[in-house]
Amino acid sequence: MNFPALFPSNSLNFLEKTKPHFQVRRSRTPLRSTTNHVGASVQVSSGTNGIRTVSKKCTDKENENRGPFRLKNGGKGWIHFVGVGGCGLSALAMLALKQGFEVSGSDIEWSSYMDGLQEAGANLHIGHSVSNLKGIKGSRLPDAMVVSSAIPQDNVEILHANAAGVPVYKRDYWLARLTESYNLIAVSGSHGKSTTASMLAYVLKAMDDDVTAVVGAHVPQFPGGNIISGCGQNFVLEADEYDGCFLGLSPSIAVVTNLDWEHVDTFQDEEAVKSTFRRFLKQIKVGGHLIVCGDSPGACSLLDHRRQATGSEYSSGVMSVPNLEPCDNYYKTTTYGISSLNDWHASSVHSNFHGGSDYTLCHRGYRVADIRLQITGIHNVLNSLAVISTVVALFSDRMQFSELIDHLRSHLKSFTGVSRRFEMVDTIYGCHIYDDYAHHPTEIRAVLQAARQRFPFKALLVVFQPHTYSRLAALKDEFATALSDADQVVVTAVYAARETNVWNVSGRDLAASIIGPPSEYISSLEDVVDMLVLQISKDFHRQIVVLTLGAGDITTVGPKVFHKLQQKLQVNL
């Protein structure tokens, strides 16, 4: 989706055609969601590889035994996580630790996510081996194994577990079992899931909701890093579409932030992504709620064609979704965005003195409140609107409306963001060094807009590390267009992750296709560091922003540049 440019603040003069539709009343009962909490039955199937997958059917039965997931034996034993260094599985491992399980895990290399797990008591291993599945005395096996989507089925630990009778679960099945008895709020979308889910969980926690949350990124304001372990009924989950991981979920509220052709290694085209998201929406519980960004053409394409044709159901906030298997499903729909055609929208968006955004929150043409954010960028305005829409859907009939909005205003402006999302590394004289996870053209456009918003008069030097050959081959032209908004571009070698270069594409090809700013290809990250230090040290007072982008090890460049500049500066003094 495209992110509109910031526009100056304008005076507001809304005609109050309608009053807010919220029930305005005071309640002294604890915060509880208003979305129907309907349990889900789980059908388990085991493939030839012995790994359990899941399908779900709608049911009217209420699950009265909601609480932390327990193993088949009814207890809390030992769980081994294969691929534990990834953002998704590390969060599940940390939550298991918080819930009292013994946790071990393995991965091919160490990651920053594993630091917190080790400090919390997890027994972690580098490399995959049968020996990782042996207890302290060597005679015990794990009670269960959870496997990342990125792990191949012939992994030695999976094969040994199957042979020994240890239950092996893919991440999608584990998530389904983990969340089935909660009031699940699943935050999905091609981009913005981590920030939106963490912002939502932060706001709920600040409102004294004893929420549980699992997010696929480090959140500095979460005591658990990328999880919150609570005892209440609400569970906020970053719901990942990769490998169809979210298809086993049964959310009470589903948020769709946007939809793009992403994960090109598993989705043939954008239509394949849409098809998977349509299946996900069929999982929304009866009486549930869909929160969707109305500014995203891809996300809007998921909505019922009858809604677009009639408009009557849309205006009432209720949409029927036809032909849902295995049961007819009806849920409310709320849209949000910058456009005033959405139910919730932002007007008069402008920068504030924090470098973030201020805007006027409106609901169906009715001015509601002024909102302030510390975090930068139009995309974060959209993320905050998703949070507002969701919180109102949860609590509007349990709190006085003005009180609810006051909570949102107060806690949204206190949220400081997610690691590796336009994260400041350091500053030295006129040079500001930032790092961001952006590895898709849409994300690059968003973060460059945010950088221009915060530093409108500084030169912008972008260092981009393409992530996977498949993504670069499929989206090379889009990457070139997105990067052309910088003042100078450096492209590095591709971070291959799990791939080999069967596409015969390289970072050099991308650098050569960028039109506009000076662009060059530098394969090695160490050579990139040396180039940046040499260029910046020629004039320490030059006003410049260095922005490193990518999902690989590009994040190591910023700190190295800063430390070398410090050393060079001390020598010069």
Short mmCIF file of C-alpha atoms in Angstrom, two decimals, residues 36-490:
data_model
loop_
_atom_site.label_atom_id
_atom_site.label_comp_id
_atom_site.label_asym_id
_atom_site.label_seq_id
_atom_site.Cartn_x
_atom_site.Cartn_y
_atom_site.Cartn_z
CA ASN A 36 -18.38 -13.40 22.33
CA HIS A 37 -15.97 -15.96 23.72
CA VAL A 38 -16.68 -19.20 21.90
CA GLY A 39 -14.52 -22.25 22.29
CA ALA A 40 -13.15 -24.20 19.33
CA SER A 41 -12.83 -27.90 18.79
CA VAL A 42 -9.51 -29.03 17.38
CA GLN A 43 -9.14 -31.80 14.85
CA VAL A 44 -5.63 -33.20 14.80
CA SER A 45 -4.10 -34.93 11.83
CA SER A 46 -0.64 -36.42 11.57
CA GLY A 47 1.12 -36.45 8.24
CA THR A 48 3.53 -39.08 7.07
CA ASN A 49 6.31 -37.12 8.76
CA GLY A 50 4.64 -37.53 12.15
CA ILE A 51 4.24 -33.78 12.65
CA ARG A 52 0.83 -32.73 13.91
CA THR A 53 -1.17 -30.11 12.05
CA VAL A 54 -4.56 -28.69 12.94
CA SER A 55 -7.96 -27.80 11.51
CA LYS A 56 -10.77 -26.15 13.43
CA LYS A 57 -14.55 -26.23 13.47
CA CYS A 58 -16.85 -23.63 14.93
CA THR A 59 -18.70 -24.67 18.05
CA ASP A 60 -21.06 -23.12 20.53
CA LYS A 61 -19.49 -24.88 23.49
CA GLU A 62 -17.92 -22.55 26.00
CA ASN A 63 -14.49 -23.58 27.22
CA GLU A 64 -14.65 -23.08 30.96
CA ASN A 65 -11.17 -24.35 31.70
CA ARG A 66 -9.33 -21.43 30.13
CA GLY A 67 -5.74 -21.10 31.25
CA PRO A 68 -2.17 -21.98 30.35
CA PHE A 69 -1.85 -24.84 27.92
CA ARG A 70 -1.06 -28.23 29.44
CA LEU A 71 0.58 -31.25 27.92
CA LYS A 72 -1.24 -34.46 27.05
CA ASN A 73 -0.39 -35.93 30.43
CA GLY A 74 -2.14 -32.97 32.09
CA GLY A 75 1.04 -31.57 33.58
CA LYS A 76 3.73 -29.05 32.77
CA GLY A 77 6.74 -31.02 31.65
CA TRP A 78 9.66 -30.47 29.29
CA ILE A 79 9.14 -28.81 25.88
CA HIS A 80 11.92 -28.70 23.28
CA PHE A 81 11.77 -25.98 20.58
CA VAL A 82 13.55 -26.61 17.27
CA GLY A 83 14.46 -23.32 15.57
CA VAL A 84 14.26 -21.46 18.87
CA GLY A 85 16.44 -18.57 17.68
CA GLY A 86 13.72 -17.15 15.44
CA CYS A 87 11.45 -14.32 16.55
CA GLY A 88 8.29 -16.44 16.48
CA LEU A 89 9.43 -19.60 18.23
CA SER A 90 11.55 -17.74 20.80
CA ALA A 91 8.41 -15.93 21.97
CA LEU A 92 6.55 -19.22 22.42
CA ALA A 93 9.51 -20.66 24.31
CA MET A 94 9.62 -17.65 26.62
CA LEU A 95 5.88 -17.89 27.29
CA ALA A 96 6.28 -21.59 28.12
CA LEU A 97 8.98 -20.67 30.63
CA LYS A 98 6.74 -18.05 32.22
CA GLN A 99 3.93 -20.61 32.45
CA GLY A 100 6.12 -23.04 34.37
CA PHE A 101 7.35 -25.46 31.71
CA GLU A 102 10.90 -26.72 31.50
CA VAL A 103 12.23 -25.41 28.18
CA SER A 104 15.10 -26.37 25.90
CA GLY A 105 15.80 -25.44 22.30
CA SER A 106 18.20 -25.58 19.41
CA ASP A 107 19.13 -23.57 16.34
CA ILE A 108 21.94 -23.50 13.81
CA GLU A 109 23.35 -20.24 15.19
CA TRP A 110 22.90 -17.99 18.19
CA SER A 111 20.48 -15.05 17.98
CA SER A 112 19.73 -12.11 20.24
CA TYR A 113 16.37 -13.68 21.11
CA MET A 114 18.22 -16.57 22.73
CA ASP A 115 19.97 -14.27 25.21
CA GLY A 116 16.77 -13.60 27.12
CA LEU A 117 15.72 -17.24 26.98
CA GLN A 118 18.99 -18.38 28.46
CA GLU A 119 18.77 -15.78 31.23
CA ALA A 120 15.24 -17.00 31.98
CA GLY A 121 16.44 -20.59 32.42
CA ALA A 122 16.13 -22.27 29.03
CA ASN A 123 18.68 -24.94 28.11
CA LEU A 124 19.84 -23.92 24.61
CA HIS A 125 22.00 -25.65 22.00
CA ILE A 126 23.80 -24.52 18.86
CA GLY A 127 23.33 -27.05 16.10
CA HIS A 128 20.78 -29.84 15.75
CA SER A 129 21.63 -33.16 17.34
CA VAL A 130 20.04 -36.17 19.03
CA SER A 131 22.05 -35.26 22.12
CA ASN A 132 19.93 -32.09 22.49
CA LEU A 133 16.97 -34.32 23.40
CA LYS A 134 18.62 -36.01 26.33
CA GLY A 135 17.89 -34.86 29.85
CA ILE A 136 20.50 -33.96 32.43
CA LYS A 137 20.97 -37.62 33.37
CA GLY A 138 20.70 -38.77 29.76
CA SER A 139 17.75 -41.11 30.24
CA ARG A 140 14.86 -38.69 29.82
CA LEU A 141 13.18 -37.34 26.67
CA PRO A 142 11.09 -34.17 26.17
CA ASP A 143 7.35 -34.44 26.73
CA ALA A 144 6.75 -32.48 23.52
CA MET A 145 8.62 -30.86 20.65
CA VAL A 146 7.60 -27.65 18.84
CA VAL A 147 9.08 -27.01 15.40
CA SER A 148 9.55 -23.74 13.50
CA SER A 149 8.07 -23.43 10.01
CA ALA A 150 11.61 -22.93 8.70
CA ILE A 151 12.85 -26.33 9.89
CA PRO A 152 12.91 -29.14 7.26
CA GLN A 153 11.04 -32.35 8.01
CA ASP A 154 14.20 -34.46 7.81
CA ASN A 155 15.78 -32.61 10.73
CA VAL A 156 17.63 -35.12 12.93
CA GLU A 157 15.84 -34.01 16.10
CA ILE A 158 12.41 -34.41 14.50
CA LEU A 159 13.27 -37.86 13.19
CA HIS A 160 14.56 -38.99 16.58
CA ALA A 161 11.52 -37.60 18.41
CA ASN A 162 9.15 -39.41 16.05
CA ALA A 163 11.05 -42.66 16.48
CA ALA A 164 11.01 -42.29 20.28
CA GLY A 165 7.30 -41.44 20.43
CA VAL A 166 7.73 -37.80 21.47
CA PRO A 167 4.80 -35.70 20.17
CA VAL A 168 6.04 -33.26 17.51
CA TYR A 169 4.00 -30.12 16.81
CA LYS A 170 4.38 -27.54 14.09
CA ARG A 171 4.14 -23.97 15.29
CA ASP A 172 0.64 -23.52 13.84
CA TYR A 173 -0.76 -26.43 15.86
CA TRP A 174 0.96 -25.26 19.02
CA LEU A 175 -0.48 -21.77 18.61
CA ALA A 176 -3.96 -23.20 18.05
CA ARG A 177 -3.76 -25.27 21.23
CA LEU A 178 -2.17 -22.44 23.19
CA THR A 179 -4.84 -19.87 22.34
CA GLU A 180 -8.01 -21.93 21.89
CA SER A 181 -9.49 -21.16 25.31
CA TYR A 182 -8.69 -17.45 25.29
CA ASN A 183 -10.42 -14.43 23.82
CA LEU A 184 -7.91 -14.30 20.97
CA ILE A 185 -7.06 -11.03 19.22
CA ALA A 186 -5.05 -12.06 16.16
CA VAL A 187 -3.12 -9.23 14.49
CA SER A 188 -2.38 -10.18 10.89
CA GLY A 189 -1.21 -8.44 7.74
CA SER A 190 1.75 -8.34 5.37
CA HIS A 191 3.37 -5.47 7.27
CA GLY A 192 3.00 -3.78 10.65
CA LYS A 193 1.96 -6.85 12.63
CA SER A 194 4.68 -6.60 15.27
CA THR A 195 4.21 -2.90 16.00
CA THR A 196 0.40 -3.10 16.01
CA ALA A 197 0.29 -6.20 18.22
CA SER A 198 2.83 -4.80 20.69
CA MET A 199 1.11 -1.41 20.79
CA LEU A 200 -2.24 -3.09 21.44
CA ALA A 201 -0.84 -5.33 24.17
CA TYR A 202 0.95 -2.39 25.78
CA VAL A 203 -2.24 -0.31 25.86
CA LEU A 204 -4.31 -3.18 27.27
CA LYS A 205 -1.72 -3.89 29.96
CA ALA A 206 -1.60 -0.19 30.86
CA MET A 207 -5.41 -0.27 31.19
CA ASP A 208 -5.00 -2.99 33.86
CA ASP A 209 -6.18 -5.74 31.56
CA ASP A 210 -4.26 -8.87 32.60
CA VAL A 211 -3.47 -9.69 28.99
CA THR A 212 -1.23 -12.38 27.54
CA ALA A 213 0.68 -11.42 24.39
CA VAL A 214 3.10 -13.02 21.96
CA VAL A 215 4.88 -10.76 19.47
CA GLY A 216 7.52 -11.64 16.90
CA ALA A 217 9.90 -8.84 17.86
CA HIS A 218 11.64 -7.46 20.93
CA VAL A 219 9.54 -4.81 22.68
CA PRO A 220 11.58 -2.72 25.16
CA GLN A 221 8.46 -1.94 27.22
CA PHE A 222 7.61 -5.64 27.68
CA PRO A 223 9.24 -7.14 30.78
CA GLY A 224 9.39 -10.46 28.91
CA GLY A 225 11.00 -8.97 25.81
CA ASN A 226 8.58 -10.30 23.20
CA ILE A 227 5.84 -11.70 25.44
CA ILE A 228 3.51 -10.68 28.25
CA SER A 229 2.39 -13.51 30.51
CA GLY A 230 -0.97 -12.69 32.05
CA CYS A 231 -3.85 -14.48 33.72
CA GLY A 232 -6.79 -12.71 32.05
CA GLN A 233 -9.01 -13.83 29.21
CA ASN A 234 -7.48 -11.70 26.43
CA PHE A 235 -4.60 -13.01 24.30
CA VAL A 236 -2.94 -10.70 21.75
CA LEU A 237 -1.06 -12.65 19.08
CA GLU A 238 0.97 -11.56 16.10
CA ALA A 239 -0.63 -13.89 13.57
CA ASP A 240 1.81 -14.86 10.83
CA GLU A 241 0.62 -15.89 7.37
CA TYR A 242 3.93 -17.58 6.48
CA ASP A 243 3.40 -21.26 5.76
CA GLY A 244 -0.30 -20.76 6.60
CA CYS A 245 0.64 -20.57 10.27
CA PHE A 246 -2.43 -18.56 11.27
CA LEU A 247 -4.95 -20.92 9.68
CA GLY A 248 -5.37 -23.02 12.82
CA LEU A 249 -6.34 -20.02 14.94
CA SER A 250 -9.89 -19.17 15.99
CA PRO A 251 -9.83 -15.46 16.84
CA SER A 252 -12.58 -13.48 18.49
CA ILE A 253 -11.08 -10.39 16.85
CA ALA A 254 -8.96 -10.48 13.70
CA VAL A 255 -6.99 -7.40 12.63
CA VAL A 256 -5.72 -7.12 9.03
CA THR A 257 -3.25 -4.24 8.75
CA ASN A 258 -2.69 -4.56 4.99
CA LEU A 259 -2.11 -7.17 2.30
CA ASP A 260 0.80 -7.39 -0.13
CA TRP A 261 2.71 -9.98 -2.09
CA GLU A 262 5.19 -11.02 0.59
CA HIS A 263 6.89 -14.34 1.41
CA VAL A 264 7.31 -14.95 -2.29
CA ASP A 265 8.98 -18.28 -1.52
CA THR A 266 5.67 -19.69 -0.31
CA PHE A 267 3.09 -17.56 -2.19
CA GLN A 268 3.14 -17.64 -5.99
CA ASP A 269 1.53 -14.22 -6.33
CA GLU A 270 -0.66 -11.72 -4.50
CA GLU A 271 -3.78 -13.69 -5.30
CA ALA A 272 -2.31 -16.64 -3.41
CA VAL A 273 -1.79 -14.36 -0.41
CA LYS A 274 -5.39 -13.16 -0.64
CA SER A 275 -6.65 -16.72 -0.81
CA THR A 276 -4.80 -17.61 2.38
CA PHE A 277 -6.14 -14.54 4.19
CA ARG A 278 -9.69 -15.36 3.08
CA ARG A 279 -9.28 -18.77 4.70
CA PHE A 280 -8.02 -17.04 7.84
CA LEU A 281 -11.10 -14.81 8.02
CA LYS A 282 -13.29 -17.92 7.95
CA GLN A 283 -11.75 -18.79 11.31
CA ILE A 284 -13.23 -15.75 13.07
CA LYS A 285 -15.62 -16.92 15.76
CA VAL A 286 -19.35 -16.43 15.43
CA GLY A 287 -20.17 -13.02 16.88
CA GLY A 288 -16.56 -11.93 16.45
CA HIS A 289 -15.08 -8.84 14.86
CA LEU A 290 -12.89 -8.03 11.86
CA ILE A 291 -10.78 -4.87 12.05
CA VAL A 292 -9.36 -4.02 8.61
CA CYS A 293 -7.34 -1.15 7.13
CA GLY A 294 -9.61 0.44 4.57
CA ASP A 295 -6.68 2.27 2.94
CA SER A 296 -5.09 -1.00 1.81
CA PRO A 297 -6.56 -2.20 -1.52
CA GLY A 298 -5.32 -5.71 -0.78
CA ALA A 299 -6.94 -5.83 2.65
CA CYS A 300 -10.18 -4.35 1.33
CA SER A 301 -10.32 -7.01 -1.36
CA LEU A 302 -10.96 -9.54 1.41
CA LEU A 303 -14.28 -7.97 2.25
CA ASP A 304 -17.54 -9.43 1.02
CA HIS A 305 -18.48 -8.31 -2.50
CA ARG A 306 -22.06 -7.83 -1.33
CA ARG A 307 -20.85 -5.22 1.15
CA GLN A 308 -19.28 -3.28 -1.70
CA ALA A 309 -22.43 -3.61 -3.78
CA THR A 310 -25.05 -2.57 -1.24
CA GLY A 311 -23.29 -0.50 1.37
CA SER A 312 -26.14 -1.01 3.81
CA GLU A 313 -24.51 -3.77 5.81
CA TYR A 314 -21.25 -1.87 5.74
CA SER A 315 -22.74 1.28 7.19
CA SER A 316 -24.27 -0.67 10.04
CA GLY A 317 -20.91 -2.17 10.90
CA VAL A 318 -22.12 -5.74 10.31
CA MET A 319 -20.98 -7.93 7.44
CA SER A 320 -22.14 -11.44 6.62
CA VAL A 321 -19.58 -13.76 5.13
CA PRO A 322 -21.14 -16.42 2.88
CA ASN A 323 -20.20 -20.01 2.12
CA LEU A 324 -18.03 -20.55 5.16
CA GLU A 325 -17.09 -24.10 5.98
CA PRO A 326 -17.77 -25.85 8.21
CA CYS A 327 -20.40 -23.45 9.52
CA ASP A 328 -21.99 -20.15 8.59
CA ASN A 329 -20.05 -17.36 10.23
CA TYR A 330 -21.22 -13.83 11.01
CA TYR A 331 -19.02 -11.10 12.42
CA LYS A 332 -18.88 -7.36 12.68
CA THR A 333 -16.50 -5.37 10.50
CA THR A 334 -14.77 -2.07 11.31
CA THR A 335 -12.50 -0.19 8.93
CA TYR A 336 -9.78 2.33 9.74
CA GLY A 337 -7.36 4.52 7.81
CA ILE A 338 -6.45 8.03 6.75
CA SER A 339 -9.38 8.23 4.33
CA SER A 340 -12.58 9.66 5.78
CA LEU A 341 -14.49 6.80 4.12
CA ASN A 342 -13.34 4.55 6.97
CA ASP A 343 -15.21 4.08 10.25
CA TRP A 344 -12.20 5.32 12.21
CA HIS A 345 -9.90 7.78 10.49
CA ALA A 346 -7.13 10.28 11.17
CA SER A 347 -7.43 13.91 10.13
CA SER A 348 -4.88 16.73 10.20
CA VAL A 349 -1.83 14.50 10.59
CA HIS A 350 1.33 16.45 11.35
CA SER A 351 4.70 16.10 13.06
CA ASN A 352 5.11 16.90 16.74
CA PHE A 353 8.14 18.00 18.77
CA HIS A 354 8.94 14.36 19.65
CA GLY A 355 9.46 13.61 15.98
CA GLY A 356 6.28 11.53 16.08
CA SER A 357 2.80 12.31 14.78
CA ASP A 358 -0.22 14.20 16.06
CA TYR A 359 -3.62 13.76 14.50
CA THR A 360 -7.32 14.25 15.10
CA LEU A 361 -9.20 11.01 15.64
CA CYS A 362 -12.58 10.88 13.90
CA HIS A 363 -15.35 8.34 13.84
CA ARG A 364 -17.67 8.41 10.82
CA GLY A 365 -17.15 12.13 10.36
CA TYR A 366 -17.42 12.91 14.07
CA ARG A 367 -14.40 14.48 15.73
CA VAL A 368 -13.46 12.40 18.78
CA ALA A 369 -10.06 13.42 20.20
CA ASP A 370 -6.54 14.60 19.49
CA ILE A 371 -3.99 11.78 19.50
CA ARG A 372 -0.23 12.08 20.01
CA LEU A 373 2.36 9.42 19.15
CA GLN A 374 6.06 9.28 19.94
CA ILE A 375 6.74 6.91 17.07
CA THR A 376 7.27 8.29 13.59
CA GLY A 377 5.56 7.73 10.26
CA ILE A 378 2.18 7.55 8.60
CA HIS A 379 2.30 3.77 8.91
CA ASN A 380 2.34 4.14 12.70
CA VAL A 381 -0.66 6.45 12.55
CA LEU A 382 -2.44 3.55 10.79
CA ASN A 383 -1.15 1.09 13.40
CA SER A 384 -2.52 3.26 16.20
CA LEU A 385 -5.91 3.44 14.46
CA ALA A 386 -5.97 -0.35 14.38
CA VAL A 387 -5.33 -0.36 18.13
CA ILE A 388 -8.06 2.21 18.79
CA SER A 389 -10.57 0.26 16.69
CA THR A 390 -9.74 -2.94 18.55
CA VAL A 391 -9.84 -1.50 22.06
CA VAL A 392 -13.20 0.15 21.37
CA ALA A 393 -14.54 -3.15 20.01
CA LEU A 394 -13.41 -4.85 23.22
CA PHE A 395 -14.56 -2.41 25.88
CA SER A 396 -16.99 0.21 24.56
CA ASP A 397 -19.95 -1.12 26.55
CA ARG A 398 -17.94 -1.62 29.75
CA MET A 399 -16.56 1.89 30.14
CA GLN A 400 -17.79 5.41 29.68
CA PHE A 401 -16.76 6.42 26.18
CA SER A 402 -14.86 9.52 27.27
CA GLU A 403 -12.94 7.47 29.84
CA LEU A 404 -12.05 4.87 27.23
CA ILE A 405 -10.73 7.53 24.86
CA ASP A 406 -8.74 9.14 27.69
CA HIS A 407 -7.06 5.78 28.33
CA LEU A 408 -6.20 5.43 24.67
CA ARG A 409 -4.80 8.96 24.39
CA SER A 410 -2.68 8.55 27.50
CA HIS A 411 -1.22 5.14 26.69
CA LEU A 412 -0.71 5.59 22.96
CA LYS A 413 1.51 8.61 23.52
CA SER A 414 3.59 6.59 26.02
CA PHE A 415 4.33 3.74 23.62
CA THR A 416 7.95 3.95 22.42
CA GLY A 417 7.95 1.31 19.71
CA VAL A 418 9.57 -1.99 18.78
CA SER A 419 13.23 -2.87 18.36
CA ARG A 420 14.57 -2.62 14.82
CA ARG A 421 11.66 -0.40 13.74
CA PHE A 422 13.33 2.93 12.90
CA GLU A 423 15.44 2.37 16.00
CA MET A 424 18.13 4.91 16.85
CA VAL A 425 21.56 3.28 17.14
CA ASP A 426 23.44 6.43 18.17
CA THR A 427 24.39 9.97 17.21
CA ILE A 428 27.80 11.49 16.70
CA TYR A 429 27.93 15.19 15.85
CA GLY A 430 25.79 15.69 12.73
CA CYS A 431 25.43 11.97 11.96
CA HIS A 432 22.35 10.08 13.16
CA ILE A 433 22.47 6.29 12.77
CA TYR A 434 19.21 4.33 12.59
CA ASP A 435 18.34 0.69 11.96
CA ASP A 436 15.16 -0.88 10.61
CA TYR A 437 13.88 -4.36 9.79
CA ALA A 438 12.39 -3.25 6.44
CA HIS A 439 12.97 -5.92 3.81
CA HIS A 440 10.03 -5.36 1.44
CA PRO A 441 9.44 -2.38 -0.91
CA THR A 442 6.33 -1.29 1.00
CA GLU A 443 8.25 -1.29 4.27
CA ILE A 444 11.14 0.64 2.72
CA ARG A 445 8.77 3.34 1.47
CA ALA A 446 7.21 3.58 4.91
CA VAL A 447 10.48 3.91 6.82
CA LEU A 448 11.91 6.44 4.35
CA GLN A 449 8.78 8.54 4.81
CA ALA A 450 9.27 8.29 8.57
CA ALA A 451 12.92 9.32 8.27
CA ARG A 452 11.98 12.34 6.16
CA GLN A 453 9.32 13.25 8.70
CA ARG A 454 11.75 13.21 11.63
CA PHE A 455 14.73 14.70 9.74
CA PRO A 456 13.32 16.87 6.95
CA PHE A 457 16.56 18.78 6.36
CA LYS A 458 19.16 16.00 6.62
CA ALA A 459 20.63 13.90 3.83
CA LEU A 460 19.46 10.29 3.90
CA LEU A 461 22.02 7.55 3.21
CA VAL A 462 20.45 4.10 3.02
CA VAL A 463 22.33 0.81 3.29
CA PHE A 464 20.08 -2.05 2.17
CA GLN A 465 20.77 -5.75 2.56
CA PRO A 466 18.31 -7.74 0.39
CA HIS A 467 16.77 -10.64 2.30
CA THR A 468 16.49 -13.88 0.26
CA TYR A 469 17.12 -14.29 -3.45
CA SER A 470 13.50 -15.17 -4.16
CA ARG A 471 12.22 -11.87 -2.79
CA LEU A 472 14.82 -9.83 -4.67
CA ALA A 473 14.13 -11.67 -7.95
CA ALA A 474 10.38 -11.16 -7.65
CA LEU A 475 10.41 -7.54 -6.46
CA LYS A 476 13.65 -6.04 -7.83
CA ASP A 477 11.93 -3.23 -9.77
CA GLU A 478 9.76 -2.35 -6.77
CA PHE A 479 12.85 -2.27 -4.53
CA ALA A 480 14.60 0.06 -6.97
CA THR A 481 11.66 2.46 -7.01
CA ALA A 482 11.34 2.48 -3.21
CA LEU A 483 15.06 3.10 -2.66
CA SER A 484 15.10 5.98 -5.15
CA ASP A 485 13.59 8.19 -2.41
CA ALA A 486 16.94 8.21 -0.57
CA ASP A 487 19.79 10.66 -1.25
CA GLN A 488 22.42 7.92 -1.48
CA VAL A 489 22.07 4.13 -1.59
CA VAL A 490 24.43 1.27 -0.84
#
